[in-house]
Amino acid sequence: GGERRFLVRVSFMEMYDKKLYDLLGSKEERGVALELRGEDSPWVDKLTQREAKNVHAMMEVLEEGRKYQHHRCTDMNQHSSRSHSIFTVIVESSAEAEGGRRQIRLGKLNLVDLAGCEHVKQSGVEGDGMKEATSINTSLSALGNVINALNKQIKQPHKPTHIPYRDSKLTRVLQDSLGGNSKTLMVACICPGAKQMQDTLSTLRFAERVTLVQNKPKINFDPKDGKLCELEAEIARLQDLLAAAPRNPPPAQVPEVALAKKQDLEENQVQILEALANIESKLVNTGAEDKLKETLFKEKSARLDEANQEVYTLKAEKIRQ
């Protein structure tokens, strides 16, 4: 393959009070809850993504988003986090593959900061603070249930197991990180104080359950690449049909029969070219927004124009006849 190129983008969001918020959006956008889309690999609609050319740029984005996270002073922590935050790094790499087209590989790193489980009696929160604590604890409980279900699935691989990802937006967002095509690393934060012994034991038990979850990650190819291969194969097939169809049919003894055959062949050529143009159009639209495929799709656009022009010429000739 040719030289490999990379594109790195980052996003930063938080889950506060059971809702998702964009930490990199404008002031107006930060106040609007985001919606989850998709089934097996959920994604967050309208989430801001920033291109990061180096580590320094990435850290600047991280610090910018941290300014807008929700915090509250409690009896246990003067700067208590009131939300779960997810900083995502998306890496796309492209290299020239067989046939001259570029093949895209995708990688995603989710850095998740989970708010700690909170005991209201110890933290002394009331009103909105209590509501925040309830939301935090509910989502952490949902995460624990997902981990338990994944462990059960591993122990009983031949028995269908329901994984309750939909019980919380937190587990929905992390679905492909927990039980999908991924590797997962958990860092458990504990306190050595005797007063926190029960919380420490609970955290360690949870971390132990997480270590039992085993995934088998594979290389992620951009789904568009598969579509590109499919469309290009169809283009090749149509072009072969077009090349095999003679433009001038052999002379026949009866002029009317020869004319009918000629018209049938021309009609067939027009249909093939229209199908080719339609396939080319789909090919162009498949990745028009992908920066790394800009050159490829310019070439496809040119081929589409040529196909459309040939269709127009054939139709014009038929009208003149």
Backbone as numpy.savetxt, mean C-alpha at the origin, in Angstrom:
# Nx Ny Nz CAx CAy CAz Cx Cy Cz
20.39 -6.81 -14.48 19.57 -5.61 -14.48 20.42 -4.37 -14.48
19.79 -3.20 -14.71 20.50 -1.94 -14.73 20.66 -1.35 -13.35
21.01 -0.07 -13.33 21.22 0.61 -12.06 19.91 0.67 -11.27
19.99 0.37 -9.98 18.80 0.40 -9.13 18.63 1.79 -8.54
17.42 2.31 -8.63 17.09 3.63 -8.08 16.13 3.48 -6.91
16.16 4.46 -6.02 15.36 4.38 -4.80 14.53 5.64 -4.59
13.36 5.45 -4.02 12.50 6.55 -3.60 12.03 6.24 -2.19
12.26 7.18 -1.26 11.89 6.98 0.14 10.85 8.02 0.53
9.72 7.55 1.07 8.66 8.45 1.55 8.32 8.10 2.99
7.89 9.10 3.74 7.53 8.87 5.14 6.16 9.47 5.44
5.48 8.89 6.42 4.21 9.43 6.92 4.22 9.31 8.43
3.36 10.08 9.09 3.32 10.09 10.55 1.88 10.33 10.98
1.32 9.40 11.73 -0.06 9.56 12.20 -0.17 9.07 13.63
-1.25 9.44 14.27 -1.51 8.98 15.63 -2.94 8.47 15.72
-3.15 7.54 16.65 -4.50 7.08 16.95 -4.87 7.65 18.31
-5.77 8.63 18.27 -6.20 9.31 19.50 -7.71 9.17 19.64
-8.16 8.71 20.79 -9.58 8.54 21.06 -10.25 7.71 19.96
-9.59 6.61 19.58 -10.10 5.63 18.61 -10.19 6.17 17.18
-9.55 7.31 16.92 -9.55 7.89 15.58 -8.12 8.13 15.12
-7.94 8.14 13.78 -6.62 8.34 13.19 -6.46 9.77 12.72
-5.31 10.38 13.04 -5.05 11.76 12.66 -3.67 11.88 12.00
-3.63 12.73 10.98 -2.40 12.98 10.22 -1.57 14.03 10.96
-0.35 13.67 11.37 0.51 14.61 12.11 1.35 15.48 11.18
1.28 15.23 9.87 2.07 16.01 8.92 1.21 16.90 8.03
-0.10 16.86 8.22 -0.99 17.66 7.40 -1.03 19.12 7.84
-1.80 19.92 7.12 -1.97 21.32 7.49 -2.78 21.40 8.78
-2.91 22.61 9.33 -3.64 22.78 10.58 -5.07 22.26 10.45
-5.70 22.54 9.30 -7.07 22.08 9.09 -7.12 20.56 8.94
-6.14 20.00 8.22 -6.12 18.55 7.98 -5.83 17.76 9.25
-5.03 18.32 10.15 -4.69 17.60 11.37 -5.91 17.39 12.27
-6.92 18.21 12.12 -8.11 18.09 12.96 -9.18 17.18 12.39
-8.91 16.58 11.23 -9.90 15.73 10.57 -9.48 14.27 10.70
-10.38 13.44 11.21 -10.09 12.01 11.36 -9.97 11.35 9.99
-8.99 10.48 9.83 -8.74 9.79 8.57 -9.53 8.49 8.50
-9.77 8.05 7.26 -10.53 6.82 7.04 -9.62 5.69 6.57
-9.92 4.48 7.04 -9.19 3.28 6.61 -9.85 2.70 5.37
-9.04 2.28 4.40 -9.54 1.63 3.20 -8.86 0.28 3.04
-9.43 -0.58 2.21 -8.80 -1.86 1.92 -9.21 -2.95 2.89
-8.89 -4.18 2.50 -9.26 -5.35 3.31 -8.03 -6.03 3.89
-7.33 -6.82 3.08 -6.19 -7.59 3.59 -5.00 -6.71 3.95
-4.80 -5.64 3.19 -3.69 -4.71 3.46 -4.26 -3.31 3.60
-4.81 -2.98 4.75 -5.47 -1.68 4.93 -4.51 -0.51 4.72
-5.03 0.58 4.19 -4.25 1.79 4.02 -5.11 2.97 4.44
-4.46 4.05 4.82 -5.15 5.22 5.36 -5.34 6.25 4.25
-6.57 6.57 3.97 -6.90 7.51 2.89 -6.47 8.93 3.24
-5.88 9.63 2.27 -5.50 11.04 2.37 -4.41 11.30 3.42
-3.64 10.30 3.75 -2.53 10.48 4.69 -1.36 11.14 3.98
-0.82 12.20 4.56 0.29 12.94 3.96 1.55 12.08 3.90
2.22 12.11 2.75 3.51 11.43 2.61 4.55 12.46 2.15
5.71 12.42 2.77 6.81 13.33 2.43 7.98 12.51 1.86
8.57 13.04 0.82 9.77 12.39 0.28 10.96 12.75 1.17
11.78 11.76 1.50 12.96 11.98 2.35 14.20 11.50 1.61
15.10 12.44 1.32 16.29 12.11 0.53 17.44 11.61 1.39
17.36 11.85 2.72 18.42 11.38 3.60 17.87 11.26 5.03
18.71 10.78 5.94 18.29 10.56 7.33 17.93 11.88 8.00
18.69 12.94 7.70 18.43 14.24 8.30 17.02 14.73 7.95
16.64 14.60 6.68 15.30 15.02 6.25 14.23 14.19 6.94
14.50 12.90 7.12 13.54 12.02 7.78 13.34 12.43 9.25
14.44 12.75 9.93 14.36 13.15 11.34 13.63 14.48 11.49
13.81 15.38 10.53 13.10 16.66 10.57 11.59 16.44 10.50
11.17 15.52 9.63 9.75 15.21 9.51 9.23 14.60 10.81
10.01 13.72 11.40 9.62 13.08 12.66 9.43 14.12 13.76
10.38 15.05 13.88 10.29 16.08 14.91 9.11 17.02 14.66
8.84 17.29 13.40 7.69 18.15 13.06 6.39 17.52 13.53
6.22 16.23 13.26 4.99 15.55 13.65 4.83 15.39 15.15
5.94 15.23 15.86 5.87 15.03 17.31 5.31 16.25 18.03
5.43 17.42 17.42 4.91 18.64 18.04 3.39 18.58 18.22
2.73 17.80 17.39 1.26 17.80 17.37 0.65 16.56 18.02
1.46 15.71 18.63 0.92 14.56 19.33 0.20 14.99 20.61
-0.77 14.20 21.00 -1.54 14.50 22.22 -0.79 14.02 23.46
-0.61 14.92 24.43 0.02 14.60 25.71 -0.80 15.22 26.83
-0.60 14.69 28.03 -1.31 15.23 29.20 -0.46 14.97 30.45
-0.52 15.91 31.37 0.17 15.75 32.65 -0.71 14.92 33.59
-0.14 13.82 34.13 -0.88 12.97 35.07 -0.06 12.80 36.35
-0.64 12.12 37.32 0.08 11.90 38.58 1.28 10.97 38.40
1.30 10.22 37.30 2.39 9.28 37.06 3.41 9.78 36.04
3.00 10.75 35.22 3.88 11.20 34.13 3.52 12.63 33.75
4.48 13.53 33.83 4.21 14.93 33.49 3.98 15.13 32.00
4.44 14.18 31.20 4.31 14.32 29.74 3.78 12.99 29.18
2.63 12.58 29.68 2.06 11.29 29.31 1.48 11.30 27.89
1.90 10.34 27.08 1.37 10.21 25.73 -0.07 9.71 25.80
-0.96 10.39 25.09 -2.38 10.02 25.10 -2.83 9.37 23.80
-1.88 8.93 23.02 -2.21 8.32 21.73 -1.13 7.32 21.34
-1.49 6.44 20.42 -0.51 5.56 19.78 -0.05 6.28 18.51
1.23 6.27 18.23 1.72 6.94 17.02 2.42 5.93 16.11
2.31 6.18 14.81 2.90 5.29 13.81 3.66 6.12 12.78
4.97 5.97 12.77 5.83 6.64 11.78 6.21 5.58 10.75
5.84 5.82 9.51 6.02 4.81 8.46 7.04 5.28 7.43
7.96 4.39 7.10 8.95 4.64 6.05 8.67 3.68 4.90
8.41 4.22 3.72 8.13 3.41 2.53 9.30 3.54 1.57
9.88 2.41 1.19 11.02 2.40 0.28 10.62 1.70 -1.02
10.77 2.41 -2.13 10.54 1.83 -3.45 11.88 1.78 -4.17
12.20 0.64 -4.74 13.42 0.54 -5.55 13.03 0.02 -6.93
13.72 0.52 -7.94 13.41 0.09 -9.30 14.69 -0.20 -10.06
14.62 -1.19 -10.92 15.74 -1.55 -11.79 15.17 -2.07 -13.09
15.94 -1.94 -14.15 15.47 -2.39 -15.45 15.41 -3.91 -15.48
14.28 -4.44 -15.89 14.08 -5.88 -15.94 14.05 -6.35 -17.39
13.71 -7.60 -17.58 13.65 -8.17 -18.92 12.62 -7.44 -19.77
13.00 -7.15 -20.99 12.09 -6.45 -21.89 12.22 -4.94 -21.83
13.16 -4.44 -21.03 13.39 -3.00 -20.99 12.52 -2.24 -20.03
11.53 -2.89 -19.41 10.68 -2.17 -18.46 11.32 -2.18 -17.08
10.86 -1.29 -16.20 11.42 -1.19 -14.86 10.55 -1.97 -13.88
11.21 -2.74 -13.03 10.50 -3.55 -12.04 10.62 -2.87 -10.67
9.49 -2.75 -9.99 9.45 -2.03 -8.71 9.36 -3.02 -7.55
10.19 -2.79 -6.53 10.09 -3.53 -5.28 9.71 -2.56 -4.17
8.87 -3.02 -3.27 8.35 -2.16 -2.20 8.72 -2.72 -0.83
9.04 -1.81 0.08 9.29 -2.19 1.46 8.70 -1.14 2.38
8.17 -1.56 3.50 7.56 -0.62 4.43 8.00 -0.93 5.85
8.41 0.12 6.56 8.82 -0.01 7.96 7.87 0.80 8.82
7.15 0.13 9.71 6.26 0.81 10.66 6.96 0.92 12.01
7.20 2.15 12.46 7.75 2.39 13.79 6.60 2.83 14.68
6.20 1.97 15.60 4.98 2.19 16.38 5.33 2.47 17.84
4.84 3.59 18.34 5.00 3.93 19.75 3.65 3.75 20.43
3.51 2.68 21.19 2.25 2.39 21.87 2.18 3.13 23.20
1.07 3.79 23.44 0.85 4.40 24.76 0.72 3.27 25.78
1.23 3.49 26.98 1.21 2.45 28.00 -0.17 2.24 28.60
-0.42 1.02 29.04 -1.67 0.71 29.74 -1.75 1.57 31.00
-2.91 2.15 31.24 -3.02 3.14 32.32 -4.06 2.73 33.37
-3.65 2.83 34.64 -4.57 2.61 35.76 -5.06 3.98 36.23
-6.35 4.21 36.08 -6.92 5.53 36.37 -6.68 5.94 37.82
-6.76 5.00 38.75 -6.56 5.35 40.16 -5.15 5.87 40.41
-4.18 5.32 39.68 -2.80 5.74 39.87 -2.49 7.04 39.13
-3.05 7.18 37.93 -2.75 8.38 37.13 -3.56 9.58 37.58
-4.71 9.35 38.23 -5.51 10.45 38.76 -6.23 11.26 37.70
-6.42 10.73 36.52 -7.06 11.49 35.45 -8.58 11.46 35.62
-9.22 12.51 35.11 -10.68 12.62 35.13 -11.16 13.20 33.80
-12.46 13.13 33.57 -13.04 13.76 32.39 -12.43 13.24 31.10
-11.88 14.17 30.28 -11.27 13.78 29.01 -10.09 12.85 29.22
-9.36 13.06 30.32 -8.22 12.20 30.61 -8.64 10.76 30.82
-9.76 10.56 31.50 -10.27 9.21 31.72 -10.75 8.59 30.40
-11.35 9.42 29.55 -11.80 8.95 28.25 -10.60 8.50 27.41
-9.51 9.27 27.47 -8.28 8.91 26.75 -7.72 7.59 27.25
-7.70 7.43 28.58 -7.17 6.19 29.17 -7.99 4.98 28.74
-9.30 5.14 28.71 -10.18 4.05 28.29 -9.90 3.65 26.84
-9.73 4.65 25.98 -9.44 4.39 24.57 -8.11 3.66 24.42
-7.10 4.11 25.16 -5.77 3.47 25.10 -5.86 2.01 25.53
-6.50 1.78 26.68 -6.58 0.42 27.21 -7.39 -0.51 26.31
-8.45 0.04 25.69 -9.29 -0.78 24.80 -8.49 -1.25 23.59
-7.74 -0.33 22.98 -6.96 -0.69 21.80 -5.82 -1.65 22.14
-5.20 -1.47 23.32 -4.15 -2.39 23.74 -4.71 -3.78 23.99
-5.92 -3.83 24.54 -6.58 -5.11 24.76 -6.86 -5.81 23.42
-7.29 -5.02 22.42 -7.55 -5.58 21.09 -6.26 -6.12 20.48
-5.16 -5.40 20.69 -3.87 -5.86 20.19 -3.48 -7.19 20.85
-3.71 -7.29 22.15 -3.43 -8.54 22.86 -4.25 -9.69 22.33
-5.51 -9.43 22.00 -6.38 -10.48 21.46 -5.89 -10.96 20.09
-5.39 -10.03 19.28 -4.86 -10.40 17.97 -3.62 -11.28 18.13
-2.73 -10.89 19.05 -1.53 -11.69 19.30 -1.90 -13.10 19.76
-2.88 -13.19 20.66 -3.33 -14.50 21.14 -3.88 -15.36 20.00
-4.67 -14.73 19.12 -5.26 -15.46 18.00 -4.18 -15.93 17.02
-3.18 -15.10 16.79 -2.08 -15.48 15.89 -1.30 -16.66 16.47
-1.10 -16.64 17.79 -0.42 -17.77 18.44 -1.24 -19.05 18.31
-2.54 -18.92 18.47 -3.43 -20.08 18.34 -3.37 -20.63 16.92
-3.29 -19.73 15.95 -3.21 -20.13 14.54 -1.93 -20.91 14.27
-0.85 -20.50 14.92 0.43 -21.20 14.75 0.38 -22.59 15.38
-0.24 -22.68 16.55 -0.32 -23.97 17.25 -1.28 -24.93 16.57
-2.32 -24.38 15.92 -3.31 -25.22 15.24 -3.43 -24.79 13.77
-2.39 -25.04 12.97 -2.35 -24.54 11.58 -3.45 -25.09 10.68
-3.98 -26.26 11.00 -5.00 -26.88 10.15 -6.42 -26.52 10.58
-6.53 -25.74 11.63 -7.85 -25.34 12.13 -8.06 -23.85 11.86
-9.16 -23.48 11.19 -9.41 -22.06 10.90 -9.48 -21.23 12.18
-8.77 -20.12 12.18 -8.74 -19.24 13.35 -9.12 -17.83 12.95
-10.07 -17.26 13.63 -10.47 -15.87 13.35 -9.49 -14.92 14.04
-8.89 -14.02 13.26 -7.99 -13.01 13.81 -8.77 -11.70 13.91
-9.04 -11.21 15.12 -9.93 -10.04 15.29 -9.26 -8.69 15.00
-8.74 -8.54 13.78 -8.11 -7.27 13.41 -9.09 -6.10 13.47
-10.35 -6.36 13.16 -11.33 -5.28 13.04 -11.84 -4.75 14.37
-11.37 -5.32 15.47 -11.84 -4.85 16.78 -11.30 -3.46 17.13
-10.25 -3.03 16.44 -9.66 -1.72 16.72 -8.97 -1.19 15.47
-8.98 0.13 15.31 -8.27 0.72 14.18 -6.76 0.51 14.31
-6.29 0.39 15.54 -4.86 0.14 15.75 -4.46 -1.19 15.12
-5.21 -2.23 15.39 -4.88 -3.55 14.83 -5.16 -3.61 13.34
-6.11 -2.82 12.86 -6.36 -2.76 11.42 -5.18 -2.13 10.69
-4.67 -1.03 11.23 -3.53 -0.35 10.61 -2.30 -1.25 10.61
-2.13 -2.01 11.68 -0.95 -2.86 11.83 -1.16 -4.28 11.33
-2.26 -4.51 10.64 -2.61 -5.87 10.22 -1.49 -6.54 9.42
-0.95 -5.85 8.40 0.08 -6.48 7.59 1.42 -6.53 8.30
1.57 -5.80 9.41 2.81 -5.87 10.19 2.76 -7.00 11.21
1.57 -7.35 11.65 1.43 -8.39 12.68 1.35 -9.79 12.09
0.47 -9.97 11.13 0.27 -11.32 10.60 0.44 -11.41 9.11
1.04 -10.41 8.51 1.18 -10.40 7.06 2.57 -10.76 6.59
2.94 -10.20 5.45 4.24 -10.46 4.84 5.27 -9.53 5.48
5.71 -9.87 6.69 6.54 -8.92 7.44 7.38 -9.61 8.50
8.32 -8.84 9.03 9.05 -9.20 10.24 8.69 -8.18 11.31
8.50 -8.65 12.54 8.06 -7.76 13.61 9.01 -7.85 14.80
9.41 -6.68 15.29 10.26 -6.60 16.47 9.56 -5.74 17.51
9.45 -6.24 18.73 8.80 -5.49 19.80 9.82 -5.14 20.88
9.81 -3.89 21.30 10.65 -3.43 22.41 9.74 -3.17 23.60
9.89 -3.93 24.66 9.04 -3.79 25.85 9.72 -2.87 26.86
9.02 -1.83 27.27 9.55 -0.88 28.25 8.98 -1.21 29.63
9.86 -1.45 30.59 9.42 -1.81 31.94 10.10 -0.92 32.97
9.57 -0.96 34.18 10.10 -0.14 35.28 10.63 -1.07 36.38
11.81 -0.78 36.93 12.38 -1.67 37.96 11.78 -1.48 39.35
10.92 -0.47 39.52 10.36 -0.19 40.84 9.41 -1.29 41.32
9.40 -1.52 42.63 8.55 -2.57 43.22 7.07 -2.26 43.04
6.70 -0.98 43.04 5.30 -0.61 42.89 4.75 -0.99 41.51
5.62 -1.08 40.54 5.20 -1.40 39.17 5.41 -2.87 38.83
5.60 -3.72 39.85 5.93 -5.12 39.59 4.86 -5.82 38.75
3.60 -5.62 39.08 2.52 -6.30 38.35 2.47 -5.84 36.89
2.64 -4.52 36.67 2.66 -4.01 35.30 3.86 -4.56 34.53
4.99 -4.65 35.21 6.20 -5.18 34.58 6.00 -6.63 34.16
5.44 -7.45 35.04 5.17 -8.84 34.72 4.18 -8.98 33.57
3.16 -8.15 33.59 2.15 -8.18 32.53 2.78 -7.83 31.18
3.65 -6.82 31.17 4.33 -6.42 29.93 5.24 -7.52 29.43
5.98 -8.15 30.32 6.89 -9.22 29.92 6.14 -10.44 29.38
4.99 -10.74 29.98 4.18 -11.87 29.47 3.67 -11.56 28.06
3.24 -10.32 27.87 2.77 -9.92 26.54 3.91 -10.02 25.53
5.09 -9.53 25.89 6.24 -9.60 24.99 6.59 -11.04 24.65
6.43 -11.93 25.62 6.72 -13.35 25.38 5.75 -13.91 24.35
4.49 -13.53 24.43 3.50 -14.01 23.46 3.82 -13.48 22.06
4.31 -12.26 22.00 4.65 -11.67 20.70 5.77 -12.46 20.02
6.74 -12.94 20.80 7.86 -13.69 20.21 7.41 -14.99 19.56
6.24 -15.49 19.92 5.74 -16.74 19.35 5.15 -16.56 17.96
4.83 -15.31 17.60 4.25 -15.04 16.27 5.36 -15.14 15.23
5.17 -16.00 14.25 6.18 -16.23 13.22 5.59 -15.97 11.85
6.23 -15.07 11.11 5.83 -14.78 9.73 6.94 -15.22 8.78
6.58 -15.42 7.53 7.56 -15.78 6.51 7.52 -14.73 5.40
8.27 -13.63 5.60 8.22 -12.54 4.62 8.82 -12.92 3.28
8.25 -12.33 2.22 8.74 -12.52 0.86 8.97 -11.15 0.23
9.68 -11.14 -0.89 9.95 -9.88 -1.59 8.63 -9.30 -2.08
8.44 -8.01 -1.84 7.23 -7.33 -2.29 7.46 -6.68 -3.65
6.78 -7.19 -4.66 6.80 -6.54 -5.96 5.57 -5.66 -6.08
5.73 -4.53 -6.75 4.60 -3.65 -6.96 3.53 -4.40 -7.74
2.26 -4.43 -7.24 1.19 -5.11 -7.97 1.04 -4.61 -9.39
1.42 -3.36 -9.63 1.31 -2.80 -10.98 2.21 -3.55 -11.95
3.35 -4.10 -11.44 4.26 -4.82 -12.31 3.59 -6.04 -12.92
2.82 -6.77 -12.10 2.11 -7.93 -12.62 1.12 -7.53 -13.70
0.44 -6.41 -13.48 -0.51 -5.92 -14.47 0.21 -5.50 -15.75
1.38 -4.89 -15.58 2.17 -4.49 -16.74 2.52 -5.70 -17.59
2.98 -6.77 -16.95 3.34 -7.99 -17.68 2.14 -8.53 -18.44
0.99 -8.54 -17.77 -0.23 -9.06 -18.37 -0.64 -8.24 -19.59
-0.60 -6.92 -19.45 -1.00 -6.04 -20.55 -0.01 -6.11 -21.71
1.28 -6.17 -21.39 2.27 -6.21 -22.45 2.19 -7.53 -23.23
1.85 -8.62 -22.53 1.67 -9.90 -23.22 0.48 -9.82 -24.18
-0.58 -9.14 -23.76 -1.75 -8.96 -24.63 -1.40 -8.09 -25.83
-0.58 -7.07 -25.61 -0.14 -6.22 -26.72 0.61 -7.05 -27.76
1.54 -7.89 -27.27 2.33 -8.72 -28.17 1.43 -9.65 -28.98
0.42 -10.22 -28.32 -0.50 -11.14 -29.00 -1.27 -10.42 -30.10
-1.78 -9.23 -29.79 -2.54 -8.46 -30.77 -1.66 -8.02 -31.94
-0.42 -7.65 -31.63 0.48 -7.24 -32.71 0.80 -8.41 -33.63
0.93 -9.61 -33.05 1.17 -10.80 -33.89 -0.03 -11.06 -34.79
-1.24 -10.91 -34.24 -2.44 -11.09 -35.06 -2.50 -10.07 -36.19
-2.13 -8.86 -35.86 -2.16 -7.78 -36.86 -1.16 -8.05 -37.97
0.03 -8.53 -37.59 1.06 -8.81 -38.59 0.67 -9.98 -39.48
-0.07 -10.94 -38.90 -0.45 -12.14 -39.66 -1.62 -11.88 -40.60
-2.37 -10.79 -40.38 -3.54 -10.50 -41.22 -3.09 -9.73 -42.46
-3.17 -10.32 -43.66 -2.71 -9.63 -44.88 -3.59 -8.42 -45.18
-2.94 -7.33 -45.63 -3.69 -6.12 -45.93 -4.38 -6.23 -47.30
-3.82 -7.00 -48.21 -4.43 -7.16 -49.53 -4.78 -8.63 -49.74
-6.03 -9.00 -49.66 -6.42 -10.40 -49.81 -6.14 -10.88 -51.23
-5.88 -12.18 -51.43 -5.61 -12.71 -52.77 -6.82 -12.52 -53.68
-6.56 -12.31 -54.99 -7.68 -12.09 -55.92 -8.58 -13.31 -56.00
-9.86 -13.07 -56.17 -10.84 -14.16 -56.28 -11.50 -14.09 -57.65
-12.12 -15.20 -58.04 -12.77 -15.24 -59.35 -14.00 -14.34 -59.39
-14.69 -14.20 -58.27 -15.90 -13.38 -58.22 -15.57 -12.08 -57.51
-15.67 -10.90 -58.15 -15.30 -9.62 -57.54 -16.02 -9.34 -56.24
-17.32 -9.72 -56.16 -18.08 -9.42 -54.95 -17.51 -10.18 -53.74
-17.08 -11.44 -53.98 -16.50 -12.25 -52.90 -15.18 -11.65 -52.45
-14.36 -11.22 -53.41 -13.06 -10.62 -53.07 -13.26 -9.36 -52.24
-14.24 -8.53 -52.62 -14.50 -7.30 -51.89 -14.97 -7.59 -50.47
-15.84 -8.61 -50.33 -16.34 -8.97 -49.00 -15.20 -9.45 -48.10
-14.31 -10.30 -48.68 -13.17 -10.79 -47.90 -12.26 -9.64 -47.48
-12.03 -8.70 -48.43 -11.17 -7.56 -48.13 -11.76 -6.72 -47.00
-13.07 -6.50 -47.05 -13.74 -5.72 -46.01 -13.68 -6.44 -44.66
-13.85 -7.79 -44.68 -13.77 -8.56 -43.43 -12.39 -8.46 -42.81
-11.36 -8.55 -43.65 -9.99 -8.47 -43.14 -9.70 -7.09 -42.57
-10.17 -6.05 -43.28 -9.95 -4.70 -42.79 -10.69 -4.47 -41.47
-11.92 -5.02 -41.40 -12.68 -4.90 -40.16 -11.95 -5.60 -39.01
-11.37 -6.76 -39.31 -10.62 -7.51 -38.31 -9.40 -6.72 -37.85
-8.71 -6.07 -38.82 -7.54 -5.27 -38.48 -7.93 -4.09 -37.58
-9.04 -3.46 -37.92 -9.51 -2.33 -37.12 -9.82 -2.77 -35.70
-10.50 -3.93 -35.56 -10.84 -4.43 -34.22 -9.58 -4.76 -33.42
-8.59 -5.35 -34.08 -7.34 -5.67 -33.39 -6.64 -4.40 -32.93
-6.59 -3.40 -33.81 -5.93 -2.15 -33.45 -6.67 -1.42 -32.34
-8.00 -1.48 -32.37 -8.78 -0.85 -31.30 -8.52 -1.55 -29.97
-8.46 -2.89 -30.01 -8.15 -3.64 -28.79 -6.75 -3.30 -28.29
-5.80 -3.18 -29.24 -4.44 -2.81 -28.88 -4.40 -1.43 -28.24
-5.14 -0.50 -28.84 -5.17 0.86 -28.28 -5.77 0.86 -26.88
-6.82 0.05 -26.69 -7.45 -0.04 -25.37 -6.49 -0.61 -24.33
-5.75 -1.66 -24.71 -4.77 -2.24 -23.80 -3.68 -1.23 -23.48
-3.19 -0.53 -24.50 -2.15 0.48 -24.28 -2.65 1.56 -23.33
-3.93 1.95 -23.50 -4.49 2.98 -22.62 -4.49 2.52 -21.18
-4.90 1.25 -20.95 -4.89 0.70 -19.60 -3.47 0.67 -19.04
-2.53 0.34 -19.91 -1.13 0.25 -19.48 -0.61 1.60 -19.03
-0.99 2.63 -19.77 -0.56 3.98 -19.40 -1.18 4.40 -18.09
-2.49 4.13 -17.93 -3.19 4.56 -16.72 -2.79 3.77 -15.49
-2.27 2.55 -15.68 -1.92 1.71 -14.54 -0.92 2.37 -13.62
0.04 3.09 -14.17 1.08 3.67 -13.31 1.37 5.11 -13.60
0.39 5.86 -14.04 0.64 7.24 -14.42 1.14 8.09 -13.28
0.77 7.71 -12.04 1.16 8.51 -10.90 2.48 8.06 -10.29
3.07 7.02 -10.84 4.29 6.47 -10.25 5.51 7.17 -10.84
6.24 7.91 -10.02 7.37 8.70 -10.50 8.43 7.83 -11.17
8.66 6.65 -10.60 9.74 5.81 -11.10 9.44 5.20 -12.46
8.17 5.30 -12.92 7.81 4.70 -14.20 7.52 5.77 -15.27
7.94 6.98 -15.01 7.58 8.08 -15.91 8.07 7.83 -17.32
9.32 7.41 -17.48 9.88 7.17 -18.80 9.15 6.05 -19.52
8.89 4.96 -18.77 8.18 3.82 -19.35 6.84 4.22 -19.91
6.09 5.01 -19.18 4.73 5.34 -19.61 4.71 6.40 -20.72
5.78 7.18 -20.83 5.88 8.08 -21.98 6.01 7.26 -23.26
6.80 6.18 -23.17 6.95 5.30 -24.32 5.62 4.63 -24.66
4.90 4.20 -23.62 3.61 3.56 -23.86 2.61 4.55 -24.48
2.68 5.80 -24.05 1.79 6.82 -24.60 2.06 7.02 -26.09
3.35 7.02 -26.44 3.70 7.19 -27.85 3.17 6.03 -28.68
3.30 4.81 -28.14 2.78 3.64 -28.84 1.26 3.70 -28.96
0.62 4.22 -27.95 -0.83 4.37 -27.99 -1.25 5.34 -29.09
-0.53 6.46 -29.21 -0.83 7.44 -30.26 -0.68 6.81 -31.65
0.39 6.01 -31.82 0.60 5.37 -33.12 -0.53 4.39 -33.44
-0.95 3.63 -32.44 -2.04 2.67 -32.65 -3.34 3.39 -33.01
-3.63 4.47 -32.30 -4.84 5.24 -32.58 -4.80 5.83 -33.99
-3.62 6.29 -34.42 -3.49 6.88 -35.75 -3.72 5.83 -36.82
-3.23 4.61 -36.58 -3.42 3.54 -37.56 -4.89 3.14 -37.65
-5.56 3.11 -36.51 -7.00 2.83 -36.51 -7.74 3.89 -37.32
-7.38 5.15 -37.10 -8.03 6.26 -37.81 -7.80 6.13 -39.32
-6.57 5.78 -39.72 -6.23 5.67 -41.14 -7.02 4.56 -41.81
-7.09 3.39 -41.14 -7.84 2.27 -41.70 -9.32 2.60 -41.86
-9.88 3.28 -40.84 -11.29 3.65 -40.92 -11.53 4.64 -42.06
-10.60 5.57 -42.23 -10.74 6.57 -43.29 -10.70 5.91 -44.66
-9.77 4.94 -44.82 -9.68 4.22 -46.09 -10.97 3.46 -46.39
-11.55 2.88 -45.33 -12.77 2.10 -45.52 -13.94 2.99 -45.93
-13.98 4.21 -45.34 -15.05 5.14 -45.69 -14.94 5.57 -47.15
-13.71 5.82 -47.61 -13.50 6.24 -49.00 -13.93 5.17 -49.98
-13.79 3.87 -49.55 -14.22 2.78 -50.43 -15.74 2.70 -50.50
